[in-house]
Tab-separated table of C-alpha atoms in Angstrom:
chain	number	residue	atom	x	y	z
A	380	UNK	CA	0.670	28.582	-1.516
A	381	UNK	CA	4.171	27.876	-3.087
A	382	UNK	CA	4.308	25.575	-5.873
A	383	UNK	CA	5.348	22.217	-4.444
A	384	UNK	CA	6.093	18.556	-6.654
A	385	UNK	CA	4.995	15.202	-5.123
A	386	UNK	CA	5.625	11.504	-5.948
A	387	UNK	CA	2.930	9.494	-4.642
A	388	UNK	CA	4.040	5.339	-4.744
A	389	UNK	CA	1.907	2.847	-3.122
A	390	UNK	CA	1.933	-0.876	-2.239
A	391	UNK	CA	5.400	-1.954	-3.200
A	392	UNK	CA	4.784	-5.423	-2.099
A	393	UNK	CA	8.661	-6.598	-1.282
A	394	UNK	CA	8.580	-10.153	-1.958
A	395	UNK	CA	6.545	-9.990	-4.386
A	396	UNK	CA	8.494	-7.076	-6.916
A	397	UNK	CA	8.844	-7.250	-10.317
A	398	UNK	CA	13.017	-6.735	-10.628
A	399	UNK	CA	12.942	-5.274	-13.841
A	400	UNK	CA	11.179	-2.531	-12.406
A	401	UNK	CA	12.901	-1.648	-9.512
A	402	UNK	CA	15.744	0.739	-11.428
A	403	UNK	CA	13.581	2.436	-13.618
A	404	UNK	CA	11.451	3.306	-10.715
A	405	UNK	CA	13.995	5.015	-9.241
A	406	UNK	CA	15.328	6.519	-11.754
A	407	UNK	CA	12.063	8.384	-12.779
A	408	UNK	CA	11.687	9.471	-9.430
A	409	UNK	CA	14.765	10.786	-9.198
A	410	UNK	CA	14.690	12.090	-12.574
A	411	UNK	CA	11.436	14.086	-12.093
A	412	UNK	CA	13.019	15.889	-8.886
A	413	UNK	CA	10.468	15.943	-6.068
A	414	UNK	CA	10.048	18.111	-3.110
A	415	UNK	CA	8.819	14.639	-1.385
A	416	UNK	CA	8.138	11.115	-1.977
A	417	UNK	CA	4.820	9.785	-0.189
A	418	UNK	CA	4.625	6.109	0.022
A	419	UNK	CA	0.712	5.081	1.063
A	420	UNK	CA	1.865	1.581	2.743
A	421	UNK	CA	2.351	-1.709	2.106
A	422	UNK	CA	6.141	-2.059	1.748
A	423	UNK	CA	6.107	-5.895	1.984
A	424	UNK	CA	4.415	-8.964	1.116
A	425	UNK	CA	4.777	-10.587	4.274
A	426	UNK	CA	6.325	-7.967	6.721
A	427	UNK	CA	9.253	-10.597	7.269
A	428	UNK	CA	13.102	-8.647	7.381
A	429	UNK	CA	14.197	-9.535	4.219
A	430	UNK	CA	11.410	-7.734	2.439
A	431	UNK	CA	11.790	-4.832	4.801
A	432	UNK	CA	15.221	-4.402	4.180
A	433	UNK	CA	14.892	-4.582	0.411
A	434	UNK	CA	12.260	-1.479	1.060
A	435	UNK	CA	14.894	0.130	3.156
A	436	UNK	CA	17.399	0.273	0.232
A	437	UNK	CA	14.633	1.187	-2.212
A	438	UNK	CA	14.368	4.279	-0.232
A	439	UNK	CA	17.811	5.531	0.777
A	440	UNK	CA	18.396	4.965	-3.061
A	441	UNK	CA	15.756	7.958	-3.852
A	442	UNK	CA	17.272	11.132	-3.325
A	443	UNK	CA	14.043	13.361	-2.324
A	444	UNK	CA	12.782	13.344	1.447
A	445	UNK	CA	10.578	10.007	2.090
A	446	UNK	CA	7.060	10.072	4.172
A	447	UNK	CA	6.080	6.367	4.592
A	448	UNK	CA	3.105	4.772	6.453
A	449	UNK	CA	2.306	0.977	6.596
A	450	UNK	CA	0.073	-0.657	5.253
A	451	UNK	CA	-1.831	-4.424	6.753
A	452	UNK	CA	0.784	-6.450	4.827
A	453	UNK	CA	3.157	-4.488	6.888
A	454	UNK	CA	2.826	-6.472	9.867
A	455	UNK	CA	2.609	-10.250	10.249
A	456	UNK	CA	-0.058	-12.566	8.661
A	457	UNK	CA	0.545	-16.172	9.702
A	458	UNK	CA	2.018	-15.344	12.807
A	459	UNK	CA	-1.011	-14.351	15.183
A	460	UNK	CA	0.502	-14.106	18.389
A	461	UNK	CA	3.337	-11.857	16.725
A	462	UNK	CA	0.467	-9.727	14.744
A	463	UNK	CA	-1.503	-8.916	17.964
A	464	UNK	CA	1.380	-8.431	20.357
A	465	UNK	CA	4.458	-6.997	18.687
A	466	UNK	CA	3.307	-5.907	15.082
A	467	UNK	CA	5.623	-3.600	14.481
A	468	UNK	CA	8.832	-5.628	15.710
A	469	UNK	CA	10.224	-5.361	12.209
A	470	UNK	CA	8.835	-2.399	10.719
A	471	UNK	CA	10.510	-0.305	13.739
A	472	UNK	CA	13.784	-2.442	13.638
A	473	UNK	CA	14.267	-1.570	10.168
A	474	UNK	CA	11.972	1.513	8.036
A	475	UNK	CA	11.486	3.402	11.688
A	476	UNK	CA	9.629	3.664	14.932
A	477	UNK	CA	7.770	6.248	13.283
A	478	UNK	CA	4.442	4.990	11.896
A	479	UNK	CA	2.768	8.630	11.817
A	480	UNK	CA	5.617	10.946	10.547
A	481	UNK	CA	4.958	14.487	9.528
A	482	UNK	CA	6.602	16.491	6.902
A	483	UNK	CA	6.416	20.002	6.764
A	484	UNK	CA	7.986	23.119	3.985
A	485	UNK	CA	7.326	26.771	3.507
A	486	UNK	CA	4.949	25.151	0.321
A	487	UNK	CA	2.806	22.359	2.042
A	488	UNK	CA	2.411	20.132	5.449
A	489	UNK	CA	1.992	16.455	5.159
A	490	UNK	CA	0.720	13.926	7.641
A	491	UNK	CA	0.762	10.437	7.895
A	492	UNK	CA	-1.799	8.219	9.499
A	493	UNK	CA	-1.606	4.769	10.220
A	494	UNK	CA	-5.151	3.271	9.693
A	495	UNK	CA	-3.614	-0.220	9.725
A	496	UNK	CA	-5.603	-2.495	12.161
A	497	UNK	CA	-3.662	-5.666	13.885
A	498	UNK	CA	-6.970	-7.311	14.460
A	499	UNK	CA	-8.583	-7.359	10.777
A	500	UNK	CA	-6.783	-9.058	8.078
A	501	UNK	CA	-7.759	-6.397	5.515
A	502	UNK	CA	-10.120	-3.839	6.163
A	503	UNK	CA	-8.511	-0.778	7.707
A	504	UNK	CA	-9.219	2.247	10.276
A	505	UNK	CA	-9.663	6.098	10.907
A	506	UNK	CA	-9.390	6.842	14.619
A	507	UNK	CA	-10.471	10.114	16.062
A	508	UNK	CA	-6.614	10.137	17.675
A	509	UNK	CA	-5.467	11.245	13.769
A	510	UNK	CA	-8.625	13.408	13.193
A	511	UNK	CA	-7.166	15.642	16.712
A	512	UNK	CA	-3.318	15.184	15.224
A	513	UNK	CA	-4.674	16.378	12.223
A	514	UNK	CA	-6.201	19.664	13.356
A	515	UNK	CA	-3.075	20.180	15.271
A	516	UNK	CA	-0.973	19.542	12.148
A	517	UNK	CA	-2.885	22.028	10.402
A	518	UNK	CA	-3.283	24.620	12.932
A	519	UNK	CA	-0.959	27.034	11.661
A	520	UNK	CA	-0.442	25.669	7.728
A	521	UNK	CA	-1.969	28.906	6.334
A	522	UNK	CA	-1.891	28.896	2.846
A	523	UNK	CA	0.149	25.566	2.696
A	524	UNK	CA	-0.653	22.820	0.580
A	525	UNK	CA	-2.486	20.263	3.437
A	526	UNK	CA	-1.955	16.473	2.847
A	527	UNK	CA	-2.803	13.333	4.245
A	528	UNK	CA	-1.019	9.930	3.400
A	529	UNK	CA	-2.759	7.157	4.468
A	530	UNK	CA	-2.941	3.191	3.468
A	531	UNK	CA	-6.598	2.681	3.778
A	532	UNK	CA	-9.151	4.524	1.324
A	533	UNK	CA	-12.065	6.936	2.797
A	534	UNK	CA	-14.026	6.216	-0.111
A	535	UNK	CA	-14.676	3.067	-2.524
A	536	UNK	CA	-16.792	2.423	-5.869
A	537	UNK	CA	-19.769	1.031	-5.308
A	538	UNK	CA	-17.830	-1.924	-7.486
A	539	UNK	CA	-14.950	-2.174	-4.948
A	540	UNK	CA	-14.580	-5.747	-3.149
A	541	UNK	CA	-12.432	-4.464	0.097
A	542	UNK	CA	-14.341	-3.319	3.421
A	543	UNK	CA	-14.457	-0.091	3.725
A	544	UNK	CA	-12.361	1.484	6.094
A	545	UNK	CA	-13.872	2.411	9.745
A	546	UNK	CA	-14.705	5.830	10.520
A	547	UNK	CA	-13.843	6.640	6.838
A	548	UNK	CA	-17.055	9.248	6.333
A	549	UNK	CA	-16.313	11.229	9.823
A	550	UNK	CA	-12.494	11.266	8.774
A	551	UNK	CA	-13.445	12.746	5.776
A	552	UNK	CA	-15.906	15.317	7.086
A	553	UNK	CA	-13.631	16.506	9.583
A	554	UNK	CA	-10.798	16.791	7.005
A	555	UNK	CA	-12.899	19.101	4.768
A	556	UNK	CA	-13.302	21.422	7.762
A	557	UNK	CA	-9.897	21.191	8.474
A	558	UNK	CA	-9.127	22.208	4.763
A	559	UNK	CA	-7.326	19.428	3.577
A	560	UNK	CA	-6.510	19.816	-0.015
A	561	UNK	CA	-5.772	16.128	-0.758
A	562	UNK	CA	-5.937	12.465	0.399
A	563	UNK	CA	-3.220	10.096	-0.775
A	564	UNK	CA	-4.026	6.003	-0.579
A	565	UNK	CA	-3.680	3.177	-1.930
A	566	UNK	CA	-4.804	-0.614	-0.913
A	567	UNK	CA	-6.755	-1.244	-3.873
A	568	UNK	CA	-4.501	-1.566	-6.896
A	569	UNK	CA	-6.311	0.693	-8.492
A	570	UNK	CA	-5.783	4.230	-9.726
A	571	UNK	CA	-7.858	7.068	-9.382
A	572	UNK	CA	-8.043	10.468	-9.275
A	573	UNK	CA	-11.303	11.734	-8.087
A	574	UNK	CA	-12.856	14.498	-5.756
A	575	UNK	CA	-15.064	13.076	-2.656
A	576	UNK	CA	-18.473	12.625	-3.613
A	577	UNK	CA	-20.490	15.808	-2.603
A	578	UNK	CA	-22.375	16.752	0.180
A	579	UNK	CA	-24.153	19.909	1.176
A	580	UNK	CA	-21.681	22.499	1.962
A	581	UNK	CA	-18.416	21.141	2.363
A	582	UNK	CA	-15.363	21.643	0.472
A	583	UNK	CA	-13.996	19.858	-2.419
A	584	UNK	CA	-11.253	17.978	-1.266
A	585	UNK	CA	-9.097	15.602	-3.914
A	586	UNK	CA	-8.698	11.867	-3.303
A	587	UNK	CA	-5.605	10.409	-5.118
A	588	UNK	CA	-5.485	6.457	-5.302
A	589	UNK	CA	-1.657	4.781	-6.232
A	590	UNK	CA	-1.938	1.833	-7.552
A	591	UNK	CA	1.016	-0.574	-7.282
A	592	UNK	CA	4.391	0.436	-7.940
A	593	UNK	CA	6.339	-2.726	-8.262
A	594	UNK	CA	4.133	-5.571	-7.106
A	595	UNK	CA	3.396	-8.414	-9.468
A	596	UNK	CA	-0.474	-8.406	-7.975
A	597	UNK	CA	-1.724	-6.764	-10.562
A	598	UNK	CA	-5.979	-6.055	-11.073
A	599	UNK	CA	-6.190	-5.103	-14.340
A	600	UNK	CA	-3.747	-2.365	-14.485
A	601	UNK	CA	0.170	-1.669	-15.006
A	602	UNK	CA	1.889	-0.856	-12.321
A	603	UNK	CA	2.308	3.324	-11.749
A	604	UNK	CA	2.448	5.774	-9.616
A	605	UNK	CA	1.626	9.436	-9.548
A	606	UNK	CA	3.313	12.682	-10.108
A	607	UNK	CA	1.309	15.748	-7.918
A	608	UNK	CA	2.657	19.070	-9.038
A	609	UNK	CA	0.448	21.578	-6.542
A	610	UNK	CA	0.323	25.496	-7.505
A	611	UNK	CA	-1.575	28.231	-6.422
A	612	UNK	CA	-5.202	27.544	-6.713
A	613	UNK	CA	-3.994	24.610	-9.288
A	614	UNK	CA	-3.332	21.021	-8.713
A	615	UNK	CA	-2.169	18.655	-11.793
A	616	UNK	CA	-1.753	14.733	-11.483
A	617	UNK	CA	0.056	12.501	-13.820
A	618	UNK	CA	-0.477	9.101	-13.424
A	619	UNK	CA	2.897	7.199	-14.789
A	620	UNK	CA	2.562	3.375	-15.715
A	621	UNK	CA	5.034	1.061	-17.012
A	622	UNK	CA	5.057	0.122	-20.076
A	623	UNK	CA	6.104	-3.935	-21.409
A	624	UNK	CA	8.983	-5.586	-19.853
A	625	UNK	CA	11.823	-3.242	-19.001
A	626	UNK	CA	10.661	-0.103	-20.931
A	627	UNK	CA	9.881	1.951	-17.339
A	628	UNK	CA	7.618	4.425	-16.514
A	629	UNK	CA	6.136	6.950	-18.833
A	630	UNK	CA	3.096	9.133	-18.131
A	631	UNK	CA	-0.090	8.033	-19.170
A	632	UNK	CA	-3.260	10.471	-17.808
A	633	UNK	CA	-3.145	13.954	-16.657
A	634	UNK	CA	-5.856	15.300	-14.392
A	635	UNK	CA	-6.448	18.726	-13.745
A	636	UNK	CA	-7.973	20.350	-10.424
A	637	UNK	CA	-8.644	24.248	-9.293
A	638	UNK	CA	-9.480	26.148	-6.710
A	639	UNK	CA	-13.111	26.882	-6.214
A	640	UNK	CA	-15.614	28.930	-4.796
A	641	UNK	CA	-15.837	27.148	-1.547
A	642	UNK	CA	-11.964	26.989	-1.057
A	643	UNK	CA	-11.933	23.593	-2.635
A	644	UNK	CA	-10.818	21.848	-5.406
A	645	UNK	CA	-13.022	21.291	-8.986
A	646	UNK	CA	-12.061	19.083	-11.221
A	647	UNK	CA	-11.457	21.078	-14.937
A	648	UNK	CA	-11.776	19.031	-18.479
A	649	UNK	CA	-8.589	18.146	-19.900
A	650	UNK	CA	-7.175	16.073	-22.853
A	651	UNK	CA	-5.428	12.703	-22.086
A	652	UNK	CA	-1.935	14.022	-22.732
């Protein structure tokens, strides 16, 4: 495995963006140099064009390569007819026709899989279509970092108030087996870093929630986004909120993860900072 850098942003929520953080943003991103910037859905409030094409400027402005997948507030709420039969008009017309994209490097292969579902409002989905593009994805990865972006969770707190997503626990089975090192998501405004719960013999694999990165629909936390720096048999994850008003983005919680015994990932104590 070569040593790879990752920005993981989630649920931008265009329309409904704080402006005063939309420069720092990028500048930190830029500023912390990525291999690739992974952006778990949700660009938009509303899917409508104007939002989209405020997303579209917020990434040509970062200078890393982009992966983006959509999220449900990606296509149309209060326009049924246009939700069910053309829900990606504007996504395609503007961020790309595109709604799986892979990314691939001598250090790590990424995948993204749109679990977005035109006839649910919320709740989301993990068809056995991205389970087979998976395992062709990561046919010939080797020793490359293996990553899946996706809007939708595979697995929620007991405490969480969002349906869980369909086909979640056979998506996440399968990905073990395919040795998938980590899951990147959002939906939830929440963050978390946290390792699937465990069952008998499969392989630690590292679940990475982004909360929101600009959206003023906040639960409870500040708006942040993580920094994934993934080394042989190591994985560290810096969650980076923003601080009051315009004072940007500074990290705030470091996790750290190594390889184990099963060709996993265990989580190892750390301080805060």
């Amino acid at each position: 495995m070569i040593a790879r850098r990752i920005i993981h942003l989630s649920d931008l929520h265009f329309g409904r963006a704080r402006p005063e953080l939309l420069r720092p943003l990028i500048d930190e991103v830029n500023t912390l140099a990525p291999d690739l910037v992974a952006i778990s859905g949700d660009l938009t409030q509303r899917a409508r064009s104007a939002q989209f094409r405020e997303a579209r400027d917020f990434i040509e402005a970062l200078k890393a390569p982009v992966l983006v997948v959509p999220g449900n507030h990606d296509i149309p709420l209060h326009n049924p007819v246009g939700r069910i039969l053309r829900p990606w008009r504007n996504y395609h017309r503007i961020i790309g026709t595109d709604l799986e994209p892979k990314y691939s490097d001598d250090g790590m292969v990424v995948l993204g899989v749109n679990t977005v579902n035109r006839f649910a409002h919320q709740s989301g989905s993990f068809s056995r279509a991205a389970l087979a593009r998976a395992e062709q994805a990561f046919k010939e990865a080797g020793a490359r970092t293996r990553i899946i972006v996706a809007h939708h969770p595979l697995e929620q707190r007991p405490s969480d108030t969002k349906r869980p997503t369909r086909g979640a626990n056979r998506a996440v089975d399968r990905l073990a087996e395919l040795g998938t090192d980590i899951i990147l998501t959002g939906h939830l405004h929440s963050w978390r870093a946290e390792l699937f719960a465990s069952r008998s013999g499969r392989r630690g694999v590292l679940q990475l929630h982004a909360g929101t990165g600009l959206s003023t629909r906040l639960r409870g936390e500040e708006n942040d986004f993580n920094l994934i720096d993934a080394a042989p048999q190591a994985i560290t994850v810096t969650r980076y909120a923003a601080g009051a008003g315009d004072a940007g983005f500074a990290p705030v919680t470091r996790r750290h993860f190594a390889s184990d015994d099963a060709g996993g990932w265990a989580a190892l104590p750390a301080p805060l900072r």
